Amino acid sequence: MTELMVVVAVLIIMAAISIPYLVNYRKVYRSDDQAIRMMDMMREAGQLALTRRRSVRLEIDLTDNAVLIIDERGTGASDDELVKMVPLDQASDIRVDVIPNGVSKPNPPNYADAAYTIDTTGHKRGSTTVIGHSVWATRYQSDGSVVNGAGNPVSANLYVWPPVSGGSLTPRNKLEVRAITIFGGSGAIRYWKHNGTTFIAT
């Protein structure tokens, strides 16, 4: 019985030491986790466009707080179908909608930042039409390019960062700010980490 109590006591002590470490580790790398999730969805959208030989739309949906892949299925929006939806962290923990205060965009390439607008295209989610959400959308083409709604190549920066508090435009720590650049002509992606002064490509 004594030996069992000693083992239990050791386990409790180890848990008390390790849990705060794991929580802090998760907190520090949350921006990386979300940015990688977003980039995986971008690559998947590009691959689907290549294999299906048609336009595949990628949306970052602030209303649903998720990244969506939508098969456009040819002309018209009435049959656009949701293929995959991956949830994002709560905006109070990780923001993706704007560049944070005190941070300058990656330069070069100095592309425009992603602009979120009200979705007037919509898509099918099962039998329901979803429309009117706040989204940033791009369309991956079968030739590997990324275009806007008018069919013009679009390059943009997106930002992933933890606010100092919910709704704040100030990052908790500039070292946790991440950026993703999409190159419209090729569909290539560049991942950036902030070093406290500027963005560094990884």
Coordinates of C-alpha atoms in Angstrom, one line a residue:
M1 CA 0.0 0.0 0.0
T2 CA 2.9 2.3 0.9
E3 CA 4.6 1.7 -2.4
L4 CA 1.3 2.4 -4.3
M5 CA 0.9 5.7 -2.5
V6 CA 4.5 6.6 -3.4
V7 CA 3.8 5.9 -7.1
V8 CA 0.6 7.9 -7.0
A9 CA 2.4 10.8 -5.3
V10 CA 5.2 10.7 -8.0
L11 CA 2.6 10.7 -10.8
I12 CA 0.8 13.7 -9.3
I13 CA 4.1 15.6 -8.9
M14 CA 5.0 14.9 -12.6
A15 CA 1.6 16.0 -13.8
A16 CA 1.8 19.2 -11.8
I17 CA 5.1 20.0 -13.4
S18 CA 4.3 18.9 -17.0
I19 CA 0.7 20.3 -17.5
P20 CA 1.7 24.0 -17.3
Y21 CA 4.6 23.3 -19.7
L22 CA 2.2 21.6 -22.2
V23 CA -0.3 24.5 -21.9
N24 CA 2.4 27.1 -22.5
Y25 CA 3.8 25.0 -25.4
R26 CA 0.4 24.9 -27.0
K27 CA -0.1 28.6 -26.5
V28 CA 3.2 29.6 -28.1
Y29 CA 2.7 27.3 -31.2
R30 CA -1.0 28.0 -31.8
S31 CA -0.3 30.5 -34.6
D32 CA 1.9 27.9 -36.4
D33 CA -0.8 25.2 -36.0
Q34 CA -3.5 27.4 -37.5
A35 CA -1.3 28.7 -40.3
I36 CA -0.3 25.1 -41.3
R37 CA -4.0 24.1 -41.2
M38 CA -4.8 26.9 -43.6
M39 CA -1.9 26.1 -45.9
D40 CA -2.8 22.4 -46.0
M41 CA -6.3 23.5 -47.2
M42 CA -4.8 25.7 -49.9
R43 CA -2.7 22.9 -51.2
E44 CA -5.6 20.5 -51.1
A45 CA -7.8 23.0 -53.1
G46 CA -5.0 23.3 -55.7
Q47 CA -4.7 19.6 -56.0
L48 CA -8.5 19.1 -56.4
A49 CA -8.5 21.7 -59.2
L50 CA -5.8 19.8 -61.0
T51 CA -7.4 16.4 -60.6
R52 CA -11.0 17.5 -61.3
R53 CA -9.9 19.8 -64.2
R54 CA -12.2 22.7 -63.0
S55 CA -12.3 25.6 -60.6
V56 CA -12.2 25.0 -56.9
R57 CA -12.9 27.8 -54.5
L58 CA -11.2 28.3 -51.2
E59 CA -12.8 30.5 -48.6
I60 CA -11.7 31.7 -45.2
D61 CA -15.1 32.2 -43.6
L62 CA -15.1 34.6 -40.6
T63 CA -18.8 34.0 -40.0
D64 CA -18.4 30.2 -39.6
N65 CA -14.8 30.6 -38.4
A66 CA -13.5 28.0 -40.8
V67 CA -11.6 27.3 -44.0
L68 CA -13.8 25.9 -46.8
I69 CA -13.1 24.1 -50.1
I70 CA -15.9 24.4 -52.6
D71 CA -16.2 22.6 -55.9
E72 CA -17.6 25.2 -58.4
R73 CA -18.7 22.4 -60.8
G74 CA -18.6 24.6 -63.9
T75 CA -20.7 27.7 -64.7
G76 CA -23.1 29.3 -62.3
A77 CA -23.2 29.2 -58.5
S78 CA -26.4 27.2 -57.9
D79 CA -24.5 23.9 -57.9
D80 CA -21.4 25.0 -56.0
E81 CA -20.8 22.3 -53.4
L82 CA -18.9 22.3 -50.1
V83 CA -16.2 19.6 -50.3
K84 CA -14.4 20.2 -47.0
M85 CA -14.7 22.4 -44.0
V86 CA -11.9 22.8 -41.3
P87 CA -12.6 24.9 -38.2
L88 CA -10.3 27.6 -37.1
D89 CA -9.4 28.7 -33.5
Q90 CA -11.7 31.3 -31.9
A91 CA -10.9 34.8 -33.0
S92 CA -10.3 35.8 -29.4
D93 CA -7.4 33.3 -29.4
I94 CA -6.1 33.6 -33.0
R95 CA -7.0 36.2 -35.5
V96 CA -6.8 35.9 -39.3
D97 CA -8.8 38.8 -40.5
V98 CA -6.3 41.7 -40.4
I99 CA -2.7 42.5 -40.0
P100 CA -1.9 43.4 -36.4
N101 CA -0.8 46.8 -35.2
G102 CA 2.9 47.5 -35.3
V103 CA 3.6 44.9 -37.9
S104 CA 4.6 45.6 -41.5
K105 CA 3.6 43.3 -44.4
P106 CA 6.3 41.0 -45.9
N107 CA 8.3 43.2 -48.4
P108 CA 9.2 41.9 -50.9
P109 CA 6.8 40.9 -52.3
N110 CA 4.6 43.7 -50.8
Y111 CA 1.4 42.2 -52.1
A112 CA -2.0 43.4 -51.0
D113 CA -3.5 42.0 -47.8
A114 CA -6.5 39.6 -48.0
A115 CA -9.7 41.6 -47.9
Y116 CA -12.8 40.1 -46.4
T117 CA -16.2 40.9 -48.0
I118 CA -19.8 39.6 -47.9
D119 CA -20.2 36.5 -50.0
T120 CA -22.8 37.0 -52.7
T121 CA -21.9 33.8 -54.6
G122 CA -22.9 31.2 -52.0
H123 CA -22.6 27.4 -52.1
K124 CA -24.6 24.3 -51.2
R125 CA -24.1 22.6 -47.9
G126 CA -26.2 19.5 -48.3
S127 CA -29.6 20.8 -49.4
T128 CA -29.0 24.3 -47.8
T129 CA -27.7 27.3 -49.7
V130 CA -25.1 29.2 -47.6
I131 CA -24.7 32.9 -48.5
G132 CA -24.0 36.3 -47.0
H133 CA -21.0 35.3 -44.9
S134 CA -17.9 37.4 -44.4
V135 CA -15.2 35.7 -46.5
W136 CA -12.0 35.9 -48.3
A137 CA -12.2 33.8 -51.4
T138 CA -9.8 32.6 -54.2
R139 CA -10.3 30.2 -57.0
Y140 CA -7.8 27.5 -57.8
Q141 CA -7.6 26.7 -61.5
S142 CA -6.7 23.5 -63.3
D143 CA -3.5 25.2 -64.7
G144 CA -2.2 25.8 -61.1
S145 CA -3.1 29.5 -61.0
V146 CA -5.1 31.3 -58.3
V147 CA -7.6 33.9 -59.5
N148 CA -10.3 36.2 -58.2
G149 CA -14.0 36.2 -59.2
A150 CA -13.1 38.1 -62.4
G151 CA -10.6 35.4 -63.5
N152 CA -7.5 37.6 -62.9
P153 CA -4.5 36.1 -61.0
V154 CA -4.6 37.2 -57.4
S155 CA -1.6 37.3 -55.0
A156 CA -2.2 38.2 -51.3
N157 CA -0.9 38.1 -47.8
L158 CA -2.9 36.6 -44.9
Y159 CA -1.9 36.9 -41.2
V160 CA -2.3 34.5 -38.3
W161 CA -1.7 35.9 -34.8
P162 CA -2.8 35.8 -31.2
P163 CA -4.3 39.1 -29.9
V164 CA -3.3 40.4 -26.4
S165 CA -7.0 40.2 -25.6
G166 CA -10.2 39.3 -27.5
G167 CA -10.9 41.8 -30.2
S168 CA -7.6 43.6 -29.8
L169 CA -5.5 44.6 -32.9
T170 CA -2.4 44.3 -30.8
P171 CA -0.5 41.0 -30.9
R172 CA 0.3 39.2 -27.7
N173 CA 3.8 38.8 -28.9
K174 CA 5.2 39.8 -32.3
L175 CA 7.3 36.6 -32.3
E176 CA 4.0 34.7 -32.6
V177 CA 2.8 36.5 -35.7
R178 CA 2.7 34.5 -38.9
A179 CA 2.0 35.4 -42.5
I180 CA 1.1 33.4 -45.6
T181 CA 1.7 34.7 -49.1
I182 CA -0.2 33.2 -52.1
F183 CA 1.3 33.8 -55.5
G184 CA -1.5 33.9 -58.0
G185 CA 0.3 33.0 -61.1
S186 CA 1.7 29.7 -59.8
G187 CA -0.4 28.9 -56.8
A188 CA 2.8 28.8 -54.7
I189 CA 2.7 29.5 -51.0
R190 CA 5.3 31.2 -48.8
Y191 CA 5.2 31.0 -45.1
W192 CA 6.7 33.8 -42.9
K193 CA 7.5 34.1 -39.2
H194 CA 8.0 37.4 -37.5
N195 CA 11.2 37.9 -35.6
G196 CA 10.0 40.9 -33.6
T197 CA 11.2 43.4 -36.2
T198 CA 10.3 42.0 -39.6
F199 CA 9.0 38.9 -41.4
I200 CA 11.5 36.1 -42.3
A201 CA 10.6 33.5 -44.9
T202 CA 10.8 29.9 -43.7

